[in-house]
mmCIF file of C-alpha atoms in Angstrom:
data_model
loop_
_atom_site.group_PDB
_atom_site.id
_atom_site.type_symbol
_atom_site.label_atom_id
_atom_site.label_comp_id
_atom_site.label_asym_id
_atom_site.label_seq_id
_atom_site.Cartn_x
_atom_site.Cartn_y
_atom_site.Cartn_z
ATOM 1 C CA ILE A 252 -9.587 157.799 295.363
ATOM 2 C CA SER A 253 -7.187 159.765 297.540
ATOM 3 C CA LEU A 254 -4.937 158.657 300.755
ATOM 4 C CA HIS A 255 -4.113 159.702 304.201
ATOM 5 C CA THR A 256 -1.912 158.590 306.369
ATOM 6 C CA SER A 257 -1.172 158.953 310.453
ATOM 7 C CA THR A 258 0.553 156.638 312.659
ATOM 8 C CA SER A 259 -2.185 156.615 315.295
ATOM 9 C CA VAL A 260 -6.270 156.243 314.117
ATOM 10 C CA TYR A 261 -6.850 159.564 316.141
ATOM 11 C CA GLY A 262 -4.559 161.527 313.867
ATOM 12 C CA PRO A 263 -3.019 164.192 313.080
ATOM 13 C CA TRP A 264 -4.007 162.759 309.234
ATOM 14 C CA THR A 265 -1.370 163.937 306.075
ATOM 15 C CA PRO A 266 -3.046 163.528 303.073
ATOM 16 C CA TYR A 267 -0.816 161.537 300.678
ATOM 17 C CA GLY A 268 -2.932 162.428 297.550
ATOM 18 C CA VAL A 269 -4.287 160.753 294.754
ATOM 19 C CA VAL A 270 -3.583 157.110 293.838
ATOM 20 C CA LEU A 271 -6.355 156.430 291.990
ATOM 21 C CA GLY A 272 -8.187 159.410 289.747
ATOM 22 C CA ASN A 273 -11.126 159.355 287.875
ATOM 23 C CA ASN A 274 -11.194 157.593 284.328
ATOM 24 C CA THR A 275 -10.875 160.756 282.178
ATOM 25 C CA LEU A 276 -11.507 158.767 279.229
ATOM 26 C CA GLY A 277 -15.362 159.391 280.183
ATOM 27 C CA LEU A 278 -16.233 155.725 280.655
ATOM 28 C CA TRP A 279 -18.271 154.071 283.159
ATOM 29 C CA ASP A 280 -15.725 154.942 286.013
ATOM 30 C CA THR A 281 -15.457 158.964 284.981
ATOM 31 C CA ASP A 282 -15.968 158.616 288.961
ATOM 32 C CA THR A 283 -14.104 156.500 291.540
ATOM 33 C CA THR A 284 -15.313 156.133 294.634
ATOM 34 C CA ASN A 285 -15.855 153.413 297.802
ATOM 35 C CA PRO A 286 -12.174 151.973 297.579
ATOM 36 C CA ALA A 287 -11.917 148.426 299.302
ATOM 37 C CA PRO A 288 -7.894 147.805 299.696
ATOM 38 C CA CYS A 289 -6.648 143.933 299.915
ATOM 39 C CA PRO A 290 -2.956 143.972 301.292
ATOM 40 C CA LEU A 291 -0.796 141.072 300.329
ATOM 41 C CA SER A 292 2.153 139.597 301.956
ATOM 42 C CA ASN A 293 4.453 140.702 299.596
ATOM 43 C CA GLY A 294 3.673 144.453 299.926
ATOM 44 C CA SER A 295 1.308 144.841 296.907
ATOM 45 C CA VAL A 296 -2.142 145.885 297.340
ATOM 46 C CA VAL A 297 -5.214 144.624 295.026
ATOM 47 C CA LEU A 298 -8.498 147.574 295.326
ATOM 48 C CA VAL A 299 -11.944 147.210 294.444
ATOM 49 C CA TYR A 300 -13.759 149.971 294.112
ATOM 50 C CA ARG A 301 -17.125 151.654 292.928
ATOM 51 C CA GLY A 302 -16.734 153.368 289.505
ATOM 52 C CA CYS A 303 -19.842 155.441 287.956
ATOM 53 C CA GLU A 304 -20.315 157.860 285.395
ATOM 54 C CA ILE A 305 -19.643 161.056 286.245
ATOM 55 C CA ASP A 306 -20.971 162.808 289.854
ATOM 56 C CA CYS A 307 -22.843 158.739 289.736
ATOM 57 C CA GLY A 308 -25.930 159.529 287.900
ATOM 58 C CA GLY A 309 -25.763 156.877 286.146
ATOM 59 C CA VAL A 310 -25.035 152.748 287.252
ATOM 60 C CA GLU A 311 -22.714 151.817 289.977
ATOM 61 C CA LEU A 312 -20.471 148.795 288.829
ATOM 62 C CA ILE A 313 -17.219 147.493 290.203
ATOM 63 C CA GLY A 314 -13.581 148.102 289.289
ATOM 64 C CA VAL A 315 -10.394 146.451 289.958
ATOM 65 C CA ALA A 316 -6.600 147.584 290.252
ATOM 66 C CA SER A 317 -3.453 146.942 292.074
ATOM 67 C CA ALA A 318 -0.352 148.584 293.268
ATOM 68 C CA PRO A 319 2.990 147.394 293.861
ATOM 69 C CA HIS A 320 2.906 149.387 297.360
ATOM 70 C CA TRP A 321 -0.234 150.552 299.812
ATOM 71 C CA LYS A 322 0.866 154.187 297.963
ATOM 72 C CA GLY A 323 0.921 153.172 294.752
ATOM 73 C CA PRO A 324 0.994 154.192 292.140
ATOM 74 C CA TYR A 325 -2.418 152.099 291.552
ATOM 75 C CA THR A 326 -3.119 150.850 287.787
ATOM 76 C CA ARG A 327 -6.203 149.691 286.259
ATOM 77 C CA LEU A 328 -6.534 145.837 285.734
ATOM 78 C CA THR A 329 -9.256 145.982 282.830
ATOM 79 C CA GLN A 330 -11.061 149.061 280.874
ATOM 80 C CA SER A 331 -14.351 147.456 281.791
ATOM 81 C CA PRO A 332 -16.533 146.673 285.086
ATOM 82 C CA VAL A 333 -15.737 143.046 286.541
ATOM 83 C CA PHE A 334 -19.292 142.491 285.994
ATOM 84 C CA MET A 335 -22.688 144.174 284.942
ATOM 85 C CA ASN A 336 -24.689 143.932 287.855
ATOM 86 C CA PRO A 337 -25.004 147.439 289.524
ATOM 87 C CA ASN A 338 -23.276 146.930 292.857
ATOM 88 C CA GLU A 339 -21.462 149.015 295.314
ATOM 89 C CA ASP A 340 -19.663 149.029 298.171
ATOM 90 C CA PRO A 341 -17.260 146.058 297.867
ATOM 91 C CA PHE A 342 -15.092 144.365 300.237
ATOM 92 C CA VAL A 343 -12.553 142.025 298.987
ATOM 93 C CA TRP A 344 -10.391 139.338 300.728
ATOM 94 C CA ARG A 345 -7.923 136.466 299.651
ATOM 95 C CA ASP A 346 -8.781 133.062 301.281
ATOM 96 C CA ALA A 347 -6.187 130.128 302.402
ATOM 97 C CA ARG A 348 -6.085 128.481 299.282
ATOM 98 C CA GLY A 349 -5.351 131.812 296.794
ATOM 99 C CA TRP A 350 -9.134 132.540 295.646
ATOM 100 C CA TRP A 351 -10.168 135.935 295.635
ATOM 101 C CA HIS A 352 -14.024 137.109 297.499
ATOM 102 C CA MET A 353 -15.730 139.927 296.952
ATOM 103 C CA LEU A 354 -18.983 140.726 298.841
ATOM 104 C CA MET A 355 -20.751 144.356 297.586
ATOM 105 C CA HIS A 356 -23.857 145.909 297.950
ATOM 106 C CA SER A 357 -26.486 145.214 295.101
ATOM 107 C CA LEU A 358 -28.710 147.630 293.612
ATOM 108 C CA GLU A 359 -30.631 145.778 292.032
ATOM 109 C CA GLY A 360 -33.792 146.644 294.486
ATOM 110 C CA GLY A 361 -35.454 143.907 297.037
ATOM 111 C CA SER A 362 -34.298 142.521 299.803
ATOM 112 C CA ASN A 363 -31.991 140.580 298.666
ATOM 113 C CA VAL A 364 -28.486 142.979 298.746
ATOM 114 C CA GLY A 365 -25.542 141.728 299.605
ATOM 115 C CA ARG A 366 -24.138 139.710 296.787
ATOM 116 C CA HIS A 367 -20.621 137.253 296.787
ATOM 117 C CA ALA A 368 -18.293 137.018 293.731
ATOM 118 C CA TYR A 369 -14.998 134.912 293.534
ATOM 119 C CA SER A 370 -12.226 135.053 291.315
ATOM 120 C CA ARG A 371 -9.037 132.734 291.065
ATOM 121 C CA ASP A 372 -6.600 135.483 290.058
ATOM 122 C CA GLY A 373 -8.609 138.583 290.957
ATOM 123 C CA VAL A 374 -9.089 140.105 287.718
ATOM 124 C CA LYS A 375 -11.522 137.538 286.221
ATOM 125 C CA TRP A 376 -14.582 137.150 288.214
ATOM 126 C CA VAL A 377 -17.735 134.960 288.801
ATOM 127 C CA PHE A 378 -20.643 136.432 289.430
ATOM 128 C CA GLY A 379 -24.221 135.726 289.299
ATOM 129 C CA GLY A 380 -27.113 138.093 289.694
ATOM 130 C CA ALA A 381 -28.446 135.499 292.664
ATOM 131 C CA THR A 382 -25.384 134.940 294.483
ATOM 132 C CA LEU A 383 -26.872 135.851 297.877
ATOM 133 C CA ALA A 384 -24.675 136.723 300.437
ATOM 134 C CA TYR A 385 -27.107 138.552 302.959
ATOM 135 C CA ASP A 386 -30.589 140.007 302.689
ATOM 136 C CA THR A 387 -32.454 142.499 304.492
ATOM 137 C CA LYS A 388 -33.443 140.201 307.690
ATOM 138 C CA VAL A 389 -31.295 139.579 310.530
ATOM 139 C CA TYR A 390 -31.935 136.930 313.149
ATOM 140 C CA PHE A 391 -31.480 137.873 316.908
ATOM 141 C CA ASN A 392 -31.758 135.059 320.238
ATOM 142 C CA ASP A 393 -35.016 136.939 320.611
ATOM 143 C CA GLY A 394 -36.602 137.236 316.933
ATOM 144 C CA TYR A 395 -35.515 138.910 313.887
ATOM 145 C CA GLU A 396 -35.909 142.641 312.056
ATOM 146 C CA VAL A 397 -36.176 143.687 309.097
ATOM 147 C CA TYR A 398 -34.349 146.619 307.906
ATOM 148 C CA GLU A 399 -34.977 149.143 305.231
ATOM 149 C CA ARG A 400 -31.461 149.103 304.406
ATOM 150 C CA ARG A 401 -28.728 147.002 304.600
ATOM 151 C CA GLU A 402 -25.023 147.763 302.842
ATOM 152 C CA ARG A 403 -21.231 148.655 303.141
ATOM 153 C CA PRO A 404 -20.477 144.567 303.942
ATOM 154 C CA GLN A 405 -17.334 143.832 305.794
ATOM 155 C CA VAL A 406 -15.953 140.634 307.008
ATOM 156 C CA TYR A 407 -13.953 140.358 310.452
ATOM 157 C CA PHE A 408 -11.331 137.780 310.292
ATOM 158 C CA ASP A 409 -9.791 136.266 313.972
ATOM 159 C CA GLU A 410 -5.769 135.939 313.797
ATOM 160 C CA LYS A 411 -5.635 132.038 311.892
ATOM 161 C CA GLY A 412 -7.970 134.210 308.898
ATOM 162 C CA SER A 413 -11.577 132.280 309.926
ATOM 163 C CA MET A 414 -14.142 134.639 309.224
ATOM 164 C CA VAL A 415 -15.829 135.846 312.637
ATOM 165 C CA ALA A 416 -18.399 138.564 311.494
ATOM 166 C CA LEU A 417 -20.135 140.203 309.253
ATOM 167 C CA VAL A 418 -20.458 143.942 309.409
ATOM 168 C CA THR A 419 -22.888 146.072 307.664
ATOM 169 C CA GLY A 420 -24.846 149.163 307.860
ATOM 170 C CA VAL A 421 -28.551 148.964 308.515
ATOM 171 C CA LYS A 422 -31.391 151.933 308.560
ATOM 172 C CA SER A 423 -34.450 150.273 310.319
ATOM 173 C CA PHE A 424 -37.660 151.149 308.797
ATOM 174 C CA GLY A 425 -39.380 154.919 310.156
ATOM 175 C CA GLU A 426 -35.984 155.879 311.552
ATOM 176 C CA ARG A 427 -34.062 158.546 310.316
ATOM 177 C CA GLY A 428 -30.475 157.626 311.429
ATOM 178 C CA SER A 429 -28.733 154.365 310.705
ATOM 179 C CA TYR A 430 -25.544 152.445 312.766
ATOM 180 C CA THR A 431 -23.725 149.528 312.684
ATOM 181 C CA LEU A 432 -24.335 145.825 312.659
ATOM 182 C CA ILE A 433 -22.330 143.085 313.912
ATOM 183 C CA GLN A 434 -23.477 139.567 312.915
ATOM 184 C CA PRO A 435 -21.541 136.191 314.449
ATOM 185 C CA ILE A 436 -20.717 134.038 311.200
ATOM 186 C CA SER A 437 -21.475 130.276 312.505
ATOM 187 C CA HIS A 438 -18.797 127.486 311.425
#
């Protein structure tokens, strides 16, 4: 996982380098991708990521690392995946009570593709295979659509830290392309 920096979202971007390299021990996270950083008020960062065997030819699992600063250095908090269920595209945040939450795209098949896990310390996670956060069916004012794919979950928060919207990438059946779907969260 490498880092690039810029003072503007329009660039130019300067490569900083690798902040969390592939695991060279030949373990489950020989290949590390899909980083999801969560910066904390003290300047440190918790980073969840997808790990898999070389070139992601096997099962995709979730790992967690941390760093004292966003520039690193990042250290794996465990040498094992945080749970053994195959998932990718993690998104992580910490709620007002200090609990950690993670949304991810489940790779277990079917329409129940959005999963949730939680943790008190960000290292030991509670995840049940049936912890549905969202599925491929999305309701609109004039009906609903069932998508072929729905992944890359992220949550948009307001300035008070309340969840406002679920953001996912979706692909309709029979279509070649995909797009970003922003779904309001009701309280």
